[in-house]
Amino acid sequence: MDEAELQAIRQARLAELQRRQGPAGGAAGGRPGGTADSTARQASEEDARMEMIAQILTPAARERLSRIRIVKQQKAKSVEDLLIQMARTGQIRNRVDEDELISLLDQISKQESKEHETKIVYQTRRFGGDDSEDDFDI
């Protein structure tokens, strides 16, 4: 995506968010323009986030991440968060390609499966006071 396409997407998103607020959005909470400001701030934060992701990922990796976002929004957001954090701490030196993104997704999936792993523990108890079998007359 070039800069003109990104700018067009930003403007469309901002218009969509403002349209969702509607005419009652300005009077909400007794603060005229308060929701419009927060909406604009959210849109600009999202745009900055998308711009960082565009700088971090190659076009093929961005396409894969966008396909993941269609199916699992939360997973795509967590991957984006991780990529941004890694870029800020200097762990990413070059642009991340599709293969590296796949490996990162595998690591995240393994970590999530370990977190959601359940263990079932069976405890057997004997009924009665003693364990001897001489209570039964055969």
Coordinates of N, CA, C and O in Angstrom, one line a residue:
M1 N 0.8 -1.2 0.0 CA 0.0 0.0 0.0 C 0.9 1.2 0.0 O 1.8 1.3 0.8
D2 N 0.5 2.2 -0.8 CA 1.3 3.4 -0.8 C 0.6 4.4 0.1 O -0.4 4.1 0.7
E3 N 1.2 5.6 0.3 CA 0.7 6.6 1.3 C -0.7 7.1 0.9 O -1.5 7.3 1.8
A4 N -1.0 7.2 -0.4 CA -2.3 7.7 -0.8 C -3.4 6.8 -0.4 O -4.4 7.2 0.1
E5 N -3.1 5.5 -0.5 CA -4.1 4.5 -0.2 C -4.3 4.5 1.4 O -5.5 4.4 1.8
L6 N -3.2 4.6 2.1 CA -3.4 4.6 3.6 C -4.1 5.8 4.0 O -5.0 5.7 4.9
Q7 N -3.9 7.0 3.4 CA -4.6 8.2 3.8 C -6.1 8.0 3.4 O -7.0 8.5 4.2
A8 N -6.4 7.4 2.3 CA -7.8 7.2 1.9 C -8.5 6.3 2.9 O -9.7 6.5 3.3
I9 N -7.8 5.2 3.4 CA -8.4 4.3 4.3 C -8.6 5.0 5.7 O -9.6 4.8 6.3
R10 N -7.6 5.9 6.1 CA -7.8 6.6 7.3 C -9.0 7.5 7.3 O -9.8 7.6 8.3
Q11 N -9.2 8.2 6.2 CA -10.3 9.2 6.1 C -11.6 8.4 6.1 O -12.6 8.8 6.7
A12 N -11.6 7.3 5.4 CA -12.9 6.5 5.3 C -13.2 5.9 6.7 O -14.4 5.9 7.1
R13 N -12.2 5.5 7.4 CA -12.4 4.9 8.8 C -12.9 6.0 9.7 O -13.8 5.8 10.5
L14 N -12.3 7.2 9.7 CA -12.7 8.3 10.5 C -14.2 8.7 10.2 O -15.0 9.0 11.1
A15 N -14.5 8.8 8.9 CA -15.9 9.1 8.5 C -16.9 8.1 9.0 O -17.9 8.4 9.5
E16 N -16.5 6.8 8.9 CA -17.3 5.7 9.4 C -17.6 5.8 10.9 O -18.7 5.7 11.4
L17 N -16.5 6.1 11.7 CA -16.6 6.2 13.1 C -17.5 7.4 13.5 O -18.3 7.4 14.4
Q18 N -17.3 8.5 12.8 CA -18.1 9.7 13.1 C -19.6 9.5 12.7 O -20.5 9.9 13.4
R19 N -19.8 8.8 11.6 CA -21.2 8.5 11.2 C -21.9 7.6 12.2 O -23.1 7.7 12.5
R20 N -21.1 6.6 12.8 CA -21.7 5.7 13.8 C -22.2 6.5 15.1 O -23.1 6.2 15.7
Q21 N -21.4 7.6 15.4 CA -21.8 8.4 16.5 C -23.1 9.1 16.3 O -23.9 9.3 17.2
G22 N -23.4 9.5 15.1 CA -24.6 10.2 14.8 C -24.7 11.5 15.4 O -23.8 12.1 16.0
P23 N -25.9 12.2 15.2 CA -26.1 13.6 15.7 C -26.1 13.6 17.2 O -25.8 14.6 17.9
A24 N -26.5 12.5 17.9 CA -26.6 12.5 19.4 C -25.2 12.3 20.0 O -25.1 12.5 21.2
G25 N -24.2 12.0 19.2 CA -22.9 11.8 19.8 C -22.3 13.1 20.4 O -21.6 13.0 21.4
G26 N -22.7 14.3 19.9 CA -22.1 15.5 20.5 C -22.7 15.8 21.8 O -22.1 16.5 22.6
A27 N -23.9 15.4 22.1 CA -24.6 15.8 23.3 C -24.4 14.7 24.4 O -24.9 14.9 25.5
A28 N -23.8 13.7 24.1 CA -23.6 12.6 25.1 C -22.7 13.0 26.2 O -21.6 13.5 26.0
G29 N -23.2 12.7 27.4 CA -22.3 13.0 28.6 C -22.2 14.5 29.0 O -21.4 14.9 29.8
G30 N -23.0 15.3 28.3 CA -22.9 16.8 28.6 C -21.7 17.5 28.1 O -21.5 18.6 28.4
R31 N -20.9 16.8 27.3 CA -19.7 17.4 26.8 C -19.8 17.4 25.3 O -19.6 16.4 24.6
P32 N -20.1 18.5 24.7 CA -20.2 18.6 23.2 C -18.8 18.3 22.6 O -17.8 18.8 23.0
G33 N -18.9 17.4 21.7 CA -17.6 17.0 21.0 C -16.7 16.0 21.7 O -15.7 15.7 21.2
G34 N -17.1 15.6 22.9 CA -16.3 14.7 23.7 C -16.2 13.4 23.0 O -15.1 12.8 22.9
T35 N -17.2 12.8 22.5 CA -17.2 11.5 21.9 C -16.5 11.6 20.5 O -15.8 10.7 20.1
A36 N -16.7 12.7 19.8 CA -16.0 12.9 18.5 C -14.5 13.0 18.7 O -13.8 12.4 17.9
D37 N -14.1 13.6 19.8 CA -12.7 13.7 20.1 C -12.1 12.3 20.4 O -11.0 11.9 19.9
S38 N -12.8 11.6 21.2 CA -12.3 10.2 21.5 C -12.4 9.3 20.3 O -11.5 8.5 20.1
T39 N -13.4 9.5 19.5 CA -13.5 8.7 18.2 C -12.3 9.0 17.3 O -11.7 8.2 16.7
A40 N -12.0 10.3 17.2 CA -10.9 10.8 16.3 C -9.6 10.3 16.9 O -8.7 9.8 16.1
R41 N -9.5 10.3 18.2 CA -8.2 9.8 18.9 C -8.1 8.3 18.6 O -7.0 7.8 18.3
Q42 N -9.2 7.5 18.8 CA -9.1 6.1 18.5 C -8.7 5.8 17.1 O -7.9 4.9 16.8
A43 N -9.3 6.6 16.2 CA -9.0 6.4 14.7 C -7.5 6.7 14.4 O -6.9 6.0 13.7
S44 N -7.0 7.8 15.1 CA -5.6 8.1 14.8 C -4.7 7.1 15.4 O -3.6 6.8 14.9
E45 N -5.0 6.6 16.6 CA -4.2 5.5 17.2 C -4.2 4.3 16.4 O -3.2 3.6 16.2
E46 N -5.4 3.9 15.9 CA -5.5 2.7 15.0 C -4.7 3.0 13.7 O -4.0 2.0 13.2
D47 N -4.7 4.2 13.2 CA -3.9 4.5 12.0 C -2.4 4.4 12.3 O -1.7 3.8 11.4
A48 N -2.0 4.9 13.4 CA -0.6 4.8 13.8 C -0.2 3.4 13.9 O 0.9 3.0 13.5
R49 N -1.1 2.6 14.5 CA -0.8 1.2 14.7 C -0.6 0.4 13.4 O 0.3 -0.3 13.2
M50 N -1.5 0.7 12.5 CA -1.5 0.1 11.1 C -0.2 0.5 10.4 O 0.4 -0.2 9.6
E51 N 0.2 1.8 10.6 CA 1.4 2.3 9.9 C 2.6 1.6 10.4 O 3.5 1.2 9.7
M52 N 2.7 1.3 11.7 CA 3.8 0.6 12.3 C 3.8 -0.8 11.8 O 4.9 -1.3 11.4
I53 N 2.7 -1.5 11.7 CA 2.6 -2.8 11.2 C 3.0 -2.9 9.8 O 3.8 -3.8 9.3
A54 N 2.7 -1.8 9.0 CA 3.1 -1.8 7.6 C 4.6 -1.6 7.4 O 5.2 -2.2 6.5
Q55 N 5.2 -1.0 8.4 CA 6.7 -0.8 8.4 C 7.4 -2.1 8.8 O 8.5 -2.4 8.4
I56 N 6.8 -2.8 9.7 CA 7.4 -4.0 10.3 C 7.3 -5.2 9.3 O 8.2 -6.0 9.2
L57 N 6.1 -5.4 8.7 CA 5.8 -6.6 7.9 C 6.0 -6.4 6.4 O 5.8 -5.2 5.9
T58 N 6.4 -7.4 5.7 CA 6.4 -7.4 4.2 C 5.0 -7.4 3.7 O 4.1 -7.8 4.5
P59 N 4.8 -7.1 2.5 CA 3.4 -7.1 2.0 C 2.7 -8.5 2.1 O 1.6 -8.6 2.4
A60 N 3.5 -9.6 1.8 CA 2.9 -10.9 1.9 C 2.6 -11.3 3.4 O 1.5 -11.9 3.6
A61 N 3.4 -10.8 4.3 CA 3.1 -11.1 5.7 C 1.8 -10.3 6.2 O 1.0 -10.8 6.9
R62 N 1.7 -9.0 5.7 CA 0.6 -8.2 6.0 C -0.7 -8.8 5.5 O -1.7 -8.8 6.1
E63 N -0.6 -9.4 4.3 CA -1.8 -10.0 3.7 C -2.2 -11.2 4.5 O -3.4 -11.4 4.8
R64 N -1.2 -12.0 4.9 CA -1.5 -13.2 5.8 C -2.2 -12.8 7.1 O -3.2 -13.3 7.5
L65 N -1.6 -11.7 7.7 CA -2.2 -11.2 9.0 C -3.6 -10.7 8.8 O -4.5 -10.9 9.6
S66 N -3.8 -10.1 7.6 CA -5.2 -9.5 7.4 C -6.2 -10.7 7.2 O -7.3 -10.6 7.6
R67 N -5.7 -11.8 6.6 CA -6.6 -13.0 6.4 C -6.9 -13.6 7.8 O -8.0 -14.1 8.1
I68 N -5.9 -13.6 8.7 CA -6.1 -14.1 10.0 C -7.1 -13.2 10.8 O -7.9 -13.7 11.5
R69 N -7.0 -11.9 10.6 CA -7.9 -11.0 11.3 C -9.3 -11.2 10.9 O -10.2 -11.0 11.7
I70 N -9.6 -11.7 9.7 CA -10.9 -11.9 9.2 C -11.5 -13.1 10.1 O -12.7 -13.0 10.5
V71 N -10.7 -14.1 10.4 CA -11.2 -15.2 11.1 C -11.1 -15.1 12.6 O -12.0 -15.3 13.3
K72 N -9.9 -14.6 13.1 CA -9.7 -14.5 14.5 C -9.1 -13.1 14.8 O -7.9 -12.9 14.8
Q73 N -10.0 -12.1 15.1 CA -9.6 -10.8 15.3 C -8.7 -10.7 16.5 O -7.7 -10.0 16.5
Q74 N -9.0 -11.4 17.6 CA -8.2 -11.3 18.8 C -6.8 -11.8 18.6 O -5.8 -11.2 19.1
K75 N -6.7 -12.9 17.9 CA -5.3 -13.5 17.6 C -4.5 -12.5 16.8 O -3.3 -12.3 17.1
A76 N -5.1 -11.9 15.8 CA -4.4 -10.9 14.9 C -4.0 -9.7 15.8 O -2.8 -9.3 15.6
K77 N -4.8 -9.3 16.7 CA -4.5 -8.1 17.5 C -3.3 -8.5 18.4 O -2.4 -7.7 18.6
S78 N -3.3 -9.7 19.0 CA -2.2 -10.1 19.9 C -0.9 -10.2 19.1 O 0.2 -9.9 19.6
V79 N -1.0 -10.7 17.9 CA 0.2 -10.8 17.1 C 0.8 -9.4 16.7 O 2.0 -9.1 16.8
E80 N -0.2 -8.5 16.4 CA 0.3 -7.1 16.1 C 0.9 -6.5 17.4 O 1.9 -5.8 17.3
D81 N 0.3 -6.7 18.5 CA 0.8 -6.2 19.8 C 2.3 -6.7 20.0 O 3.2 -6.0 20.4
L82 N 2.4 -8.0 19.8 CA 3.7 -8.6 20.0 C 4.8 -8.0 19.0 O 5.9 -7.7 19.4
L83 N 4.4 -7.9 17.7 CA 5.3 -7.3 16.7 C 5.7 -5.9 17.1 O 6.9 -5.5 17.0
I84 N 4.7 -5.1 17.5 CA 5.0 -3.7 17.9 C 6.0 -3.7 19.1 O 6.9 -2.9 19.1
Q85 N 5.7 -4.5 20.1 CA 6.6 -4.6 21.2 C 8.0 -5.0 20.9 O 9.0 -4.4 21.3
M86 N 8.1 -6.0 20.0 CA 9.4 -6.5 19.6 C 10.1 -5.4 18.8 O 11.4 -5.3 18.9
A87 N 9.4 -4.7 18.0 CA 10.1 -3.6 17.2 C 10.5 -2.5 18.1 O 11.6 -1.9 17.9
R88 N 9.7 -2.1 19.1 CA 10.1 -1.1 20.1 C 11.3 -1.5 20.9 O 12.1 -0.6 21.3
T89 N 11.5 -2.8 21.2 CA 12.6 -3.2 22.1 C 13.8 -3.6 21.2 O 14.8 -4.0 21.8
G90 N 13.7 -3.4 19.9 CA 14.9 -3.7 19.1 C 15.1 -5.2 18.7 O 16.1 -5.5 18.3
Q91 N 14.1 -6.0 19.0 CA 14.2 -7.4 18.7 C 14.0 -7.7 17.2 O 14.4 -8.8 16.7
I92 N 13.4 -6.8 16.5 CA 13.2 -7.0 15.1 C 14.2 -6.0 14.4 O 14.1 -4.8 14.6
R93 N 15.1 -6.5 13.5 CA 16.0 -5.7 12.8 C 15.6 -5.4 11.4 O 15.9 -4.4 10.8
N94 N 15.0 -6.5 10.7 CA 14.6 -6.4 9.4 C 13.1 -6.6 9.3 O 12.5 -6.9 10.3
R95 N 12.5 -6.3 8.1 CA 11.1 -6.5 8.0 C 10.8 -8.0 8.1 O 11.5 -8.9 7.7
V96 N 9.7 -8.3 8.8 CA 9.3 -9.7 9.0 C 8.6 -10.2 7.8 O 7.6 -9.6 7.3
D97 N 9.1 -11.3 7.3 CA 8.4 -11.9 6.1 C 7.4 -12.9 6.5 O 7.1 -13.2 7.7
E98 N 6.7 -13.5 5.5 CA 5.6 -14.4 5.8 C 6.1 -15.7 6.6 O 5.4 -16.1 7.5
D99 N 7.2 -16.2 6.2 CA 7.7 -17.4 6.9 C 8.0 -17.1 8.4 O 7.7 -17.9 9.3
E100 N 8.6 -15.9 8.7 CA 8.8 -15.6 10.1 C 7.5 -15.3 10.8 O 7.4 -15.7 12.0
L101 N 6.5 -14.8 10.1 CA 5.2 -14.6 10.7 C 4.6 -15.9 11.1 O 4.0 -16.1 12.1
I102 N 4.7 -16.9 10.2 CA 4.1 -18.2 10.4 C 4.8 -18.8 11.6 O 4.1 -19.4 12.5
S103 N 6.1 -18.7 11.7 CA 6.8 -19.3 12.9 C 6.4 -18.6 14.2 O 6.2 -19.2 15.2
L104 N 6.2 -17.3 14.1 CA 5.7 -16.5 15.3 C 4.3 -17.0 15.7 O 4.0 -17.2 16.9
L105 N 3.4 -17.2 14.7 CA 2.1 -17.7 15.0 C 2.1 -19.1 15.6 O 1.3 -19.4 16.5
D106 N 3.0 -19.9 15.1 CA 3.1 -21.3 15.7 C 3.5 -21.2 17.2 O 3.0 -21.9 18.0
Q107 N 4.5 -20.3 17.5 CA 4.9 -20.1 18.9 C 3.8 -19.6 19.7 O 3.6 -20.1 20.8
I108 N 3.0 -18.7 19.2 CA 1.9 -18.2 20.0 C 0.8 -19.3 20.2 O 0.3 -19.4 21.3
S109 N 0.6 -20.0 19.2 CA -0.4 -21.1 19.3 C 0.0 -22.2 20.3 O -0.8 -22.6 21.1
K110 N 1.3 -22.5 20.3 CA 1.8 -23.5 21.3 C 1.7 -22.9 22.7 O 1.3 -23.6 23.6
Q111 N 2.0 -21.6 22.9 CA 1.9 -21.0 24.2 C 0.5 -21.0 24.7 O 0.2 -21.3 25.8
E112 N -0.5 -20.6 23.8 CA -1.9 -20.6 24.1 C -2.4 -22.0 24.5 O -3.2 -22.1 25.4
S113 N -1.9 -23.0 23.8 CA -2.4 -24.4 24.1 C -1.9 -24.8 25.4 O -2.6 -25.5 26.1
K114 N -0.7 -24.4 25.8 CA -0.2 -24.7 27.1 C -1.0 -24.0 28.2 O -1.2 -24.6 29.3
E115 N -1.4 -22.8 27.9 CA -2.2 -22.1 28.9 C -3.5 -22.6 29.1 O -4.1 -22.6 30.2
H116 N -4.1 -23.2 28.1 CA -5.5 -23.7 28.2 C -5.5 -25.2 28.4 O -6.6 -25.8 28.3
E117 N -4.4 -25.8 28.6 CA -4.3 -27.2 28.9 C -4.9 -27.5 30.2 O -4.7 -26.9 31.2
T118 N -5.8 -28.5 30.2 CA -6.5 -28.9 31.5 C -5.9 -30.3 31.9 O -5.7 -31.1 31.1
K119 N -5.9 -30.4 33.2 CA -5.4 -31.7 33.7 C -6.6 -32.3 34.6 O -7.2 -31.6 35.3
I120 N -6.8 -33.5 34.4 CA -7.8 -34.2 35.2 C -7.1 -35.2 36.1 O -6.4 -36.0 35.7
V121 N -7.4 -35.0 37.4 CA -6.8 -35.9 38.4 C -7.9 -36.7 39.0 O -8.9 -36.2 39.5
Y122 N -7.7 -38.0 39.0 CA -8.6 -38.9 39.6 C -8.1 -39.4 40.9 O -7.0 -39.7 41.1
Q123 N -9.0 -39.3 41.9 CA -8.6 -39.8 43.2 C -9.5 -40.9 43.6 O -10.8 -40.8 43.5
T124 N -8.9 -42.0 43.9 CA -9.8 -43.2 44.3 C -9.8 -43.3 45.8 O -8.8 -43.0 46.5
R125 N -11.0 -43.6 46.3 CA -11.1 -43.7 47.8 C -11.7 -45.0 48.0 O -12.6 -45.6 47.3
R126 N -11.3 -45.6 49.1 CA -11.9 -46.8 49.6 C -12.9 -46.5 50.7 O -12.7 -45.7 51.5
F127 N -14.0 -47.2 50.5 CA -15.0 -47.0 51.5 C -14.9 -48.1 52.6 O -14.5 -49.2 52.4
G128 N -15.2 -47.7 53.8 CA -15.1 -48.6 54.9 C -13.9 -48.2 55.8 O -13.1 -47.4 55.4
G129 N -13.9 -48.8 57.0 CA -12.9 -48.4 57.9 C -11.5 -49.0 57.7 O -10.5 -48.4 57.9
D130 N -11.5 -50.3 57.3 CA -10.2 -50.9 57.1 C -10.1 -51.4 55.7 O -11.0 -51.6 55.0
D131 N -8.9 -51.7 55.3 CA -8.6 -52.2 54.0 C -8.6 -53.7 53.9 O -8.3 -54.3 52.8
S132 N -8.8 -54.4 54.9 CA -8.7 -55.9 54.9 C -9.9 -56.4 54.1 O -11.0 -55.9 54.1
E133 N -9.7 -57.6 53.5 CA -10.7 -58.2 52.7 C -11.4 -59.3 53.5 O -12.2 -60.0 53.0
D134 N -11.1 -59.4 54.8 CA -11.7 -60.5 55.6 C -13.1 -60.2 56.1 O -13.7 -60.9 56.8
D135 N -13.6 -59.0 55.7 CA -15.0 -58.7 56.0 C -16.0 -59.5 55.2 O -17.1 -59.7 55.6
F136 N -15.5 -60.1 54.1 CA -16.4 -60.9 53.3 C -16.2 -62.4 53.6 O -15.1 -62.8 53.6
D137 N -17.2 -63.0 53.8 CA -17.2 -64.5 54.0 C -17.5 -65.2 52.7 O -18.6 -65.0 52.2
I138 N -16.6 -65.9 52.2 CA -16.8 -66.6 50.9 C -16.8 -68.0 51.1 O -16.2 -68.6 51.9

